[in-house]
Amino acid sequence: MSRARYLLFVAITVLSPFLLLGAVELVLRVTWSRGAVPLFVTAPDGGNQYLIGNPFVTSRFFSQEGHPPTLVTDPFARVKPAHAFRVFVLGESSAAGFPYPRNGSFPRLLRDMLRDVLPGDSVEVVNLGIPATNSYAMLDFTNEVVRQHPDVVLIYAGHNEYYGALGVGSTERVGSSPAVVRMYLGLEHLRTFMLLRVAMLSVWHRFEKPAPVGPAVASFMETVARDQQITLGGRAYEQGVQQFEGNLDRIVDRLHDAGVPVFLASIVSNLRDMHPFASPANAGPGNADAVFDSAQRAFAARDSLRAGSMFRQARDLDVVRFRAPTEFNAVIRRVAQRPGVTYVPVAEAFAAASPGGIVGHELILEHLHPNQQGYALIARQFFDALHAANFLGHSAQMERLRPWD
């Protein structure tokens, strides 16, 4: 065999599997529409003129859950209007507005504020906050968000990095390596991969043992929390920090490359009125429970400076990671220094509005979800940041803004 024929033979041998997979992918794209799970779909009652968030998009992240959480279906124009101010919000349950209906969420409050002061624009604020997800979901959405030509993307997230879908402490995971998880999410955009996933899950469910009957769980997040003992500074803890920072870096890089500004907020949780979660690892001298008790005594003695430091330490020592540790806000501030990113001081605003500068039940319902006043405060912080940025070139009439109360 001549050298040319040998090289041709090798090329055909190597390329044949890829050509076959390509042909299967094309056939599936034509014949299997359910294999695609896009972020946006046509609104059912909009005459094909509007898009909404796909209620089934969370199946990308929850392969084993029969009833995964869904996102708010905020409609927006399929074709962006000429005078539009289009805002997308990325986040988790606090961005979704849990536990309030959609008109109590901070993205909806922000939309109302923007419509007050931008009467000449078509203001669209699209809420993509989904409970029990984390930065993997936000990263997976980013390219699809860019294709909708946003004027700005707002981010309020960080509490679900460990237990949210695909996190290092979650039951919904495909590995501890962020690179592997990101590759998995990329493959999910292929019909061939989705067909294989459906087949594997069908076999898995056939042999899966039914879950034991027991008391009802308090929240969906508890059902996806696998590793409920993640110690400060341990391997899983550090993986969560790296996962969060790596994904945020990629999100802001993609948006910056597309010319989309990002407003990234610090995150807040209940420090003063939320005891560390129940765990044997939190008990004992020097652990979360003891530090929290000392913090309470310091606060009762009106030593707010010492109490605040100890409340933060108690939260960070809490091995049940339903609240983001202090280090996550340090990550947010580092990422906010990148080009095209504006830092929004939400945590600082909550502290300023709390007794002794220590956040408690005045603004937080339980461990991390704001109450009505808290959500309004988040909305105001994003509004003020947009105002300071001159609403990105849009002409505002600030006298039209209704009173804050």
Short mmCIF file of C-alpha atoms in Angstrom, two decimals:
data_model
loop_
_atom_site.label_atom_id
_atom_site.label_comp_id
_atom_site.label_asym_id
_atom_site.label_seq_id
_atom_site.Cartn_x
_atom_site.Cartn_y
_atom_site.Cartn_z
CA MET A 1 0.00 0.00 0.00
CA SER A 2 1.33 3.42 -0.95
CA ARG A 3 1.92 6.02 1.76
CA ALA A 4 -0.97 8.16 0.49
CA ARG A 5 -3.41 5.22 0.59
CA TYR A 6 -2.15 4.23 4.04
CA LEU A 7 -2.74 7.74 5.39
CA LEU A 8 -6.20 7.79 3.79
CA PHE A 9 -6.99 4.43 5.40
CA VAL A 10 -5.86 5.67 8.81
CA ALA A 11 -7.85 8.90 8.43
CA ILE A 12 -11.04 7.01 7.50
CA THR A 13 -10.52 4.57 10.38
CA VAL A 14 -10.05 7.37 12.89
CA LEU A 15 -12.84 9.60 11.58
CA SER A 16 -15.48 6.91 11.03
CA PRO A 17 -16.75 6.80 14.65
CA PHE A 18 -17.00 10.59 14.73
CA LEU A 19 -18.80 10.70 11.40
CA LEU A 20 -21.21 8.03 12.64
CA LEU A 21 -21.88 9.95 15.85
CA GLY A 22 -22.37 13.12 13.82
CA ALA A 23 -24.93 11.38 11.62
CA VAL A 24 -26.78 10.02 14.68
CA GLU A 25 -26.75 13.49 16.23
CA LEU A 26 -28.26 15.02 13.07
CA VAL A 27 -30.99 12.37 12.92
CA LEU A 28 -31.85 12.87 16.59
CA ARG A 29 -32.02 16.67 16.14
CA VAL A 30 -34.60 16.14 13.40
CA THR A 31 -36.62 13.34 15.02
CA TRP A 32 -36.29 13.77 18.81
CA SER A 33 -37.30 17.26 19.86
CA ARG A 34 -37.60 16.24 23.52
CA GLY A 35 -33.87 15.56 23.57
CA ALA A 36 -33.25 19.30 23.65
CA VAL A 37 -33.66 21.17 26.93
CA PRO A 38 -33.15 24.84 25.98
CA LEU A 39 -33.12 27.57 28.59
CA PHE A 40 -35.79 29.59 26.76
CA VAL A 41 -38.96 28.41 25.03
CA THR A 42 -41.88 30.14 23.34
CA ALA A 43 -44.45 31.55 25.76
CA PRO A 44 -47.71 29.58 25.38
CA ASP A 45 -50.03 32.60 25.17
CA GLY A 46 -47.86 35.18 23.46
CA GLY A 47 -48.63 34.57 19.81
CA ASN A 48 -45.03 33.42 19.25
CA GLN A 49 -43.81 36.92 20.16
CA TYR A 50 -42.49 36.16 23.65
CA LEU A 51 -40.06 33.78 25.31
CA ILE A 52 -40.06 32.41 28.85
CA GLY A 53 -37.64 30.35 30.90
CA ASN A 54 -38.11 26.66 30.19
CA PRO A 55 -39.85 25.06 33.23
CA PHE A 56 -38.02 21.79 32.47
CA VAL A 57 -34.50 23.20 32.14
CA THR A 58 -33.57 21.97 35.62
CA SER A 59 -33.58 18.39 34.29
CA ARG A 60 -30.05 19.25 33.11
CA PHE A 61 -28.92 19.28 36.73
CA PHE A 62 -31.40 16.95 38.49
CA SER A 63 -31.25 13.65 36.66
CA GLN A 64 -32.58 11.61 39.60
CA GLU A 65 -35.36 13.89 40.84
CA GLY A 66 -38.89 13.32 39.61
CA HIS A 67 -40.02 16.83 40.63
CA PRO A 68 -37.01 19.18 40.53
CA PRO A 69 -37.37 22.89 41.30
CA THR A 70 -38.37 25.18 38.46
CA LEU A 71 -37.62 28.76 37.54
CA VAL A 72 -39.91 31.75 37.38
CA THR A 73 -41.38 32.11 33.89
CA ASP A 74 -40.86 35.82 33.24
CA PRO A 75 -41.87 36.58 29.63
CA PHE A 76 -39.75 38.82 27.43
CA ALA A 77 -39.89 39.80 23.76
CA ARG A 78 -38.48 37.28 21.28
CA VAL A 79 -37.15 40.23 19.26
CA LYS A 80 -35.56 42.78 21.54
CA PRO A 81 -37.39 46.14 21.24
CA ALA A 82 -35.49 49.15 19.95
CA HIS A 83 -35.79 50.99 23.29
CA ALA A 84 -35.28 48.09 25.66
CA PHE A 85 -33.46 47.82 28.96
CA ARG A 86 -33.05 44.06 29.25
CA VAL A 87 -31.79 42.64 32.56
CA PHE A 88 -31.12 38.99 33.43
CA VAL A 89 -30.71 37.85 37.04
CA LEU A 90 -28.66 34.74 37.84
CA GLY A 91 -28.89 33.07 41.23
CA GLU A 92 -30.48 30.53 43.51
CA SER A 93 -33.51 30.43 45.82
CA SER A 94 -32.89 33.94 47.18
CA ALA A 95 -32.87 35.29 43.62
CA ALA A 96 -36.08 33.33 42.99
CA GLY A 97 -37.62 35.09 46.01
CA PHE A 98 -38.23 32.05 48.24
CA PRO A 99 -40.65 31.71 50.01
CA TYR A 100 -42.68 34.57 48.51
CA PRO A 101 -44.62 34.67 45.26
CA ARG A 102 -42.80 36.15 42.31
CA ASN A 103 -43.90 39.73 42.98
CA GLY A 104 -42.03 39.60 46.30
CA SER A 105 -38.67 38.70 44.77
CA PHE A 106 -35.96 41.31 44.47
CA PRO A 107 -35.81 41.05 40.64
CA ARG A 108 -39.53 41.93 40.45
CA LEU A 109 -39.11 44.81 42.89
CA LEU A 110 -36.13 46.04 40.88
CA ARG A 111 -38.17 45.84 37.69
CA ASP A 112 -40.85 48.06 39.25
CA MET A 113 -38.20 50.59 40.34
CA LEU A 114 -36.63 50.65 36.87
CA ARG A 115 -40.00 51.09 35.18
CA ASP A 116 -40.62 54.08 37.42
CA VAL A 117 -37.48 55.93 36.32
CA LEU A 118 -37.14 54.67 32.72
CA PRO A 119 -40.58 55.45 31.24
CA GLY A 120 -39.12 55.75 27.74
CA ASP A 121 -37.71 52.22 27.75
CA SER A 122 -39.19 48.75 27.57
CA VAL A 123 -37.84 47.39 30.88
CA GLU A 124 -37.47 43.61 31.05
CA VAL A 125 -36.05 41.91 34.17
CA VAL A 126 -35.84 38.17 33.60
CA ASN A 127 -35.38 36.14 36.78
CA LEU A 128 -33.31 32.97 36.26
CA GLY A 129 -32.94 32.17 39.96
CA ILE A 130 -33.53 28.47 40.70
CA PRO A 131 -33.60 26.87 44.17
CA ALA A 132 -31.07 24.12 44.94
CA THR A 133 -28.77 25.08 42.04
CA ASN A 134 -25.42 26.84 42.14
CA SER A 135 -22.74 28.41 39.95
CA TYR A 136 -22.67 25.36 37.63
CA ALA A 137 -26.23 26.14 36.49
CA MET A 138 -25.41 29.85 36.06
CA LEU A 139 -22.36 29.00 33.97
CA ASP A 140 -24.40 26.56 31.88
CA PHE A 141 -26.97 29.31 31.19
CA THR A 142 -24.49 32.03 30.28
CA ASN A 143 -24.13 31.41 26.53
CA GLU A 144 -27.90 31.20 26.09
CA VAL A 145 -28.36 34.42 28.04
CA VAL A 146 -25.81 36.17 25.79
CA ARG A 147 -27.80 35.16 22.71
CA GLN A 148 -30.77 37.16 24.09
CA HIS A 149 -28.77 40.41 23.96
CA PRO A 150 -28.91 41.50 27.62
CA ASP A 151 -27.98 45.03 28.59
CA VAL A 152 -26.74 43.80 31.95
CA VAL A 153 -26.56 40.61 34.06
CA LEU A 154 -27.03 40.71 37.84
CA ILE A 155 -25.71 37.94 40.09
CA TYR A 156 -26.69 37.16 43.67
CA ALA A 157 -25.51 33.63 44.54
CA GLY A 158 -23.13 31.51 46.60
CA HIS A 159 -25.03 29.68 49.35
CA ASN A 160 -25.61 26.45 47.38
CA GLU A 161 -22.08 25.65 46.21
CA TYR A 162 -21.77 22.59 48.44
CA TYR A 163 -25.26 21.07 48.42
CA GLY A 164 -26.78 22.51 45.26
CA ALA A 165 -26.99 20.28 42.19
CA LEU A 166 -23.56 18.99 41.07
CA GLY A 167 -21.84 20.53 44.12
CA VAL A 168 -19.17 18.62 46.02
CA GLY A 169 -21.59 17.72 48.86
CA SER A 170 -24.68 17.04 46.73
CA THR A 171 -26.49 13.79 45.97
CA GLU A 172 -26.78 15.12 42.40
CA ARG A 173 -23.15 14.95 41.31
CA VAL A 174 -21.01 13.48 38.53
CA GLY A 175 -17.59 13.95 40.15
CA SER A 176 -15.58 16.22 42.39
CA SER A 177 -13.55 17.79 39.57
CA PRO A 178 -15.04 21.07 38.27
CA ALA A 179 -13.54 20.30 34.83
CA VAL A 180 -15.42 16.99 34.69
CA VAL A 181 -18.70 18.63 35.75
CA ARG A 182 -18.31 21.41 33.18
CA MET A 183 -17.59 18.81 30.45
CA TYR A 184 -20.69 16.86 31.51
CA LEU A 185 -22.86 19.99 31.23
CA GLY A 186 -21.40 20.70 27.80
CA LEU A 187 -22.20 17.17 26.61
CA GLU A 188 -25.81 17.58 27.73
CA HIS A 189 -26.33 19.91 24.78
CA LEU A 190 -25.85 16.90 22.46
CA ARG A 191 -28.91 14.73 21.67
CA THR A 192 -26.69 11.65 21.46
CA PHE A 193 -25.49 12.15 25.00
CA MET A 194 -29.02 12.84 26.26
CA LEU A 195 -30.29 9.62 24.66
CA LEU A 196 -27.53 7.70 26.41
CA ARG A 197 -28.37 9.40 29.70
CA VAL A 198 -32.07 8.53 29.37
CA ALA A 199 -31.20 4.89 28.68
CA MET A 200 -28.83 4.65 31.65
CA LEU A 201 -31.33 6.27 34.02
CA SER A 202 -34.06 3.90 32.82
CA VAL A 203 -31.89 0.92 33.74
CA TRP A 204 -30.90 2.55 37.05
CA HIS A 205 -34.50 3.20 38.11
CA ARG A 206 -35.50 -0.36 37.23
CA PHE A 207 -33.07 -1.78 39.79
CA GLU A 208 -33.20 1.07 42.29
CA LYS A 209 -34.54 0.20 45.75
CA PRO A 210 -37.47 2.30 46.98
CA ALA A 211 -36.60 4.93 49.56
CA PRO A 212 -37.55 4.02 53.14
CA VAL A 213 -40.67 5.62 54.51
CA GLY A 214 -39.93 8.20 57.18
CA PRO A 215 -40.80 11.70 58.38
CA ALA A 216 -41.24 14.37 55.74
CA VAL A 217 -38.13 16.38 54.96
CA ALA A 218 -38.15 20.07 55.77
CA SER A 219 -36.90 21.30 52.42
CA PHE A 220 -35.81 20.19 48.97
CA MET A 221 -32.27 21.33 49.75
CA GLU A 222 -32.06 18.74 52.53
CA THR A 223 -32.89 15.96 50.07
CA VAL A 224 -29.94 16.85 47.84
CA ALA A 225 -27.44 17.34 50.69
CA ARG A 226 -25.23 14.24 50.76
CA ASP A 227 -22.16 15.17 52.80
CA GLN A 228 -23.43 17.02 55.87
CA GLN A 229 -20.05 17.27 57.55
CA ILE A 230 -17.81 19.61 55.55
CA THR A 231 -15.17 20.96 57.91
CA LEU A 232 -13.63 24.40 57.52
CA GLY A 233 -10.39 24.11 55.54
CA GLY A 234 -10.97 20.44 54.64
CA ARG A 235 -10.67 18.98 51.16
CA ALA A 236 -14.39 19.23 50.31
CA TYR A 237 -14.49 22.77 51.69
CA GLU A 238 -11.59 23.88 49.49
CA GLN A 239 -13.15 22.17 46.47
CA GLY A 240 -16.30 24.22 47.01
CA VAL A 241 -14.30 27.47 47.16
CA GLN A 242 -12.40 26.58 43.96
CA GLN A 243 -15.62 25.53 42.24
CA PHE A 244 -17.31 28.83 43.09
CA GLU A 245 -14.43 31.06 42.05
CA GLY A 246 -13.65 29.11 38.88
CA ASN A 247 -17.25 29.20 37.69
CA LEU A 248 -17.69 32.88 38.52
CA ASP A 249 -14.50 33.70 36.61
CA ARG A 250 -15.80 31.87 33.55
CA ILE A 251 -19.22 33.52 33.76
CA VAL A 252 -17.87 37.06 33.89
CA ASP A 253 -15.27 36.30 31.20
CA ARG A 254 -17.94 35.07 28.78
CA LEU A 255 -20.16 38.06 29.49
CA HIS A 256 -17.24 40.47 29.18
CA ASP A 257 -16.27 38.92 25.81
CA ALA A 258 -19.86 39.53 24.68
CA GLY A 259 -19.78 43.15 25.89
CA VAL A 260 -22.31 42.53 28.69
CA PRO A 261 -21.69 44.34 32.03
CA VAL A 262 -22.03 42.28 35.22
CA PHE A 263 -23.22 43.52 38.62
CA LEU A 264 -22.02 41.03 41.24
CA ALA A 265 -23.36 41.25 44.80
CA SER A 266 -21.98 40.08 48.12
CA ILE A 267 -24.23 37.56 49.88
CA VAL A 268 -25.75 37.63 53.34
CA SER A 269 -26.99 35.10 55.91
CA ASN A 270 -28.41 35.09 59.42
CA LEU A 271 -25.55 35.37 61.90
CA ARG A 272 -27.09 36.48 65.18
CA ASP A 273 -30.33 34.49 65.40
CA MET A 274 -29.40 31.24 63.64
CA HIS A 275 -27.75 28.59 65.77
CA PRO A 276 -25.36 26.25 63.88
CA PHE A 277 -27.16 23.28 62.38
CA ALA A 278 -27.52 20.12 64.44
CA SER A 279 -24.44 17.92 64.03
CA PRO A 280 -22.20 16.06 66.50
CA ALA A 281 -19.22 17.70 64.78
CA ASN A 282 -20.52 21.15 65.78
CA ALA A 283 -20.48 20.24 69.50
CA GLY A 284 -17.51 20.40 71.82
CA PRO A 285 -15.08 23.10 72.96
CA GLY A 286 -13.93 25.42 70.20
CA ASN A 287 -16.48 24.16 67.67
CA ALA A 288 -19.42 25.98 66.12
CA ASP A 289 -21.92 25.54 68.97
CA ALA A 290 -19.52 26.80 71.66
CA VAL A 291 -18.36 29.77 69.59
CA PHE A 292 -21.98 30.74 68.85
CA ASP A 293 -22.86 30.62 72.56
CA SER A 294 -19.87 32.86 73.34
CA ALA A 295 -20.97 35.25 70.59
CA GLN A 296 -24.43 35.50 72.12
CA ARG A 297 -22.94 36.37 75.51
CA ALA A 298 -20.73 39.02 73.93
CA PHE A 299 -23.72 40.53 72.11
CA ALA A 300 -25.76 40.55 75.33
CA ALA A 301 -22.87 42.42 76.95
CA ARG A 302 -23.08 44.97 74.09
CA ASP A 303 -19.64 44.06 72.74
CA SER A 304 -20.80 44.13 69.12
CA LEU A 305 -17.32 44.09 67.63
CA ARG A 306 -16.30 40.88 69.40
CA ALA A 307 -19.77 39.35 68.96
CA GLY A 308 -19.78 39.99 65.20
CA SER A 309 -16.39 38.33 64.77
CA MET A 310 -17.48 35.29 66.77
CA PHE A 311 -20.86 34.96 65.02
CA ARG A 312 -19.03 34.88 61.68
CA GLN A 313 -16.59 32.33 63.07
CA ALA A 314 -19.48 30.15 64.29
CA ARG A 315 -21.07 30.22 60.84
CA ASP A 316 -17.76 29.34 59.20
CA LEU A 317 -17.17 26.45 61.62
CA ASP A 318 -20.68 25.05 61.04
CA VAL A 319 -19.97 21.76 59.21
CA VAL A 320 -23.49 21.71 57.69
CA ARG A 321 -22.87 24.09 54.78
CA PHE A 322 -26.30 25.55 54.10
CA ARG A 323 -24.80 29.04 54.56
CA ALA A 324 -21.86 30.32 52.54
CA PRO A 325 -18.74 30.93 54.65
CA THR A 326 -17.01 34.30 54.93
CA GLU A 327 -14.47 33.29 52.29
CA PHE A 328 -17.14 33.31 49.60
CA ASN A 329 -17.61 37.07 49.88
CA ALA A 330 -13.83 37.41 49.55
CA VAL A 331 -14.12 35.41 46.32
CA ILE A 332 -16.92 37.69 45.11
CA ARG A 333 -14.83 40.79 45.80
CA ARG A 334 -11.87 39.32 43.90
CA VAL A 335 -14.00 38.44 40.89
CA ALA A 336 -15.61 41.90 41.04
CA GLN A 337 -12.20 43.41 40.30
CA ARG A 338 -12.20 41.88 36.82
CA PRO A 339 -12.98 44.10 33.79
CA GLY A 340 -16.66 44.74 33.18
CA VAL A 341 -17.78 43.81 36.71
CA THR A 342 -19.37 46.15 39.29
CA TYR A 343 -19.42 45.16 42.95
CA VAL A 344 -22.78 45.54 44.74
CA PRO A 345 -22.43 45.74 48.58
CA VAL A 346 -25.51 43.78 49.67
CA ALA A 347 -23.91 42.17 52.73
CA GLU A 348 -22.64 45.55 53.86
CA ALA A 349 -26.11 47.11 53.48
CA PHE A 350 -27.68 44.36 55.60
CA ALA A 351 -25.06 44.85 58.29
CA ALA A 352 -25.64 48.62 58.31
CA ALA A 353 -29.40 48.03 58.77
CA SER A 354 -28.97 45.51 61.63
CA PRO A 355 -28.48 46.05 65.41
CA GLY A 356 -24.78 46.19 66.20
CA GLY A 357 -24.02 45.54 62.53
CA ILE A 358 -24.89 41.82 62.97
CA VAL A 359 -27.60 40.43 60.69
CA GLY A 360 -30.51 38.60 62.34
CA HIS A 361 -34.24 38.02 62.06
CA GLU A 362 -34.96 41.70 61.38
CA LEU A 363 -34.04 41.04 57.73
CA ILE A 364 -33.67 37.23 57.40
CA LEU A 365 -36.47 34.68 57.81
CA GLU A 366 -34.40 31.63 58.83
CA HIS A 367 -30.79 30.87 57.92
CA LEU A 368 -30.38 32.83 54.69
CA HIS A 369 -33.60 33.80 52.89
CA PRO A 370 -34.49 37.49 53.35
CA ASN A 371 -37.90 38.64 54.53
CA GLN A 372 -39.88 41.29 52.65
CA GLN A 373 -37.72 44.11 53.96
CA GLY A 374 -34.57 42.15 53.12
CA TYR A 375 -35.59 41.52 49.54
CA ALA A 376 -36.47 45.19 49.13
CA LEU A 377 -33.02 46.08 50.45
CA ILE A 378 -31.32 43.81 47.88
CA ALA A 379 -33.39 45.38 45.11
CA ARG A 380 -32.42 48.85 46.29
CA GLN A 381 -28.71 47.98 46.33
CA PHE A 382 -28.84 46.79 42.72
CA PHE A 383 -30.91 49.86 41.78
CA ASP A 384 -28.41 52.21 43.40
CA ALA A 385 -25.52 50.46 41.62
CA LEU A 386 -27.29 50.82 38.26
CA HIS A 387 -28.07 54.45 39.08
CA ALA A 388 -24.39 55.09 39.88
CA ALA A 389 -23.59 53.60 36.46
CA ASN A 390 -26.08 56.05 34.86
CA PHE A 391 -28.34 53.13 33.97
CA LEU A 392 -25.79 52.15 31.30
CA GLY A 393 -26.62 55.12 29.10
CA HIS A 394 -30.42 55.05 29.44
CA SER A 395 -32.09 58.35 30.26
CA ALA A 396 -33.65 58.24 33.74
CA GLN A 397 -36.25 60.42 35.44
CA MET A 398 -35.43 59.94 39.11
CA GLU A 399 -38.27 62.21 40.23
CA ARG A 400 -40.68 59.48 39.11
CA LEU A 401 -39.32 56.97 41.64
CA ARG A 402 -41.94 56.15 44.26
CA PRO A 403 -40.97 56.46 47.96
CA TRP A 404 -38.96 53.49 49.24
CA ASP A 405 -41.48 52.60 51.92
#
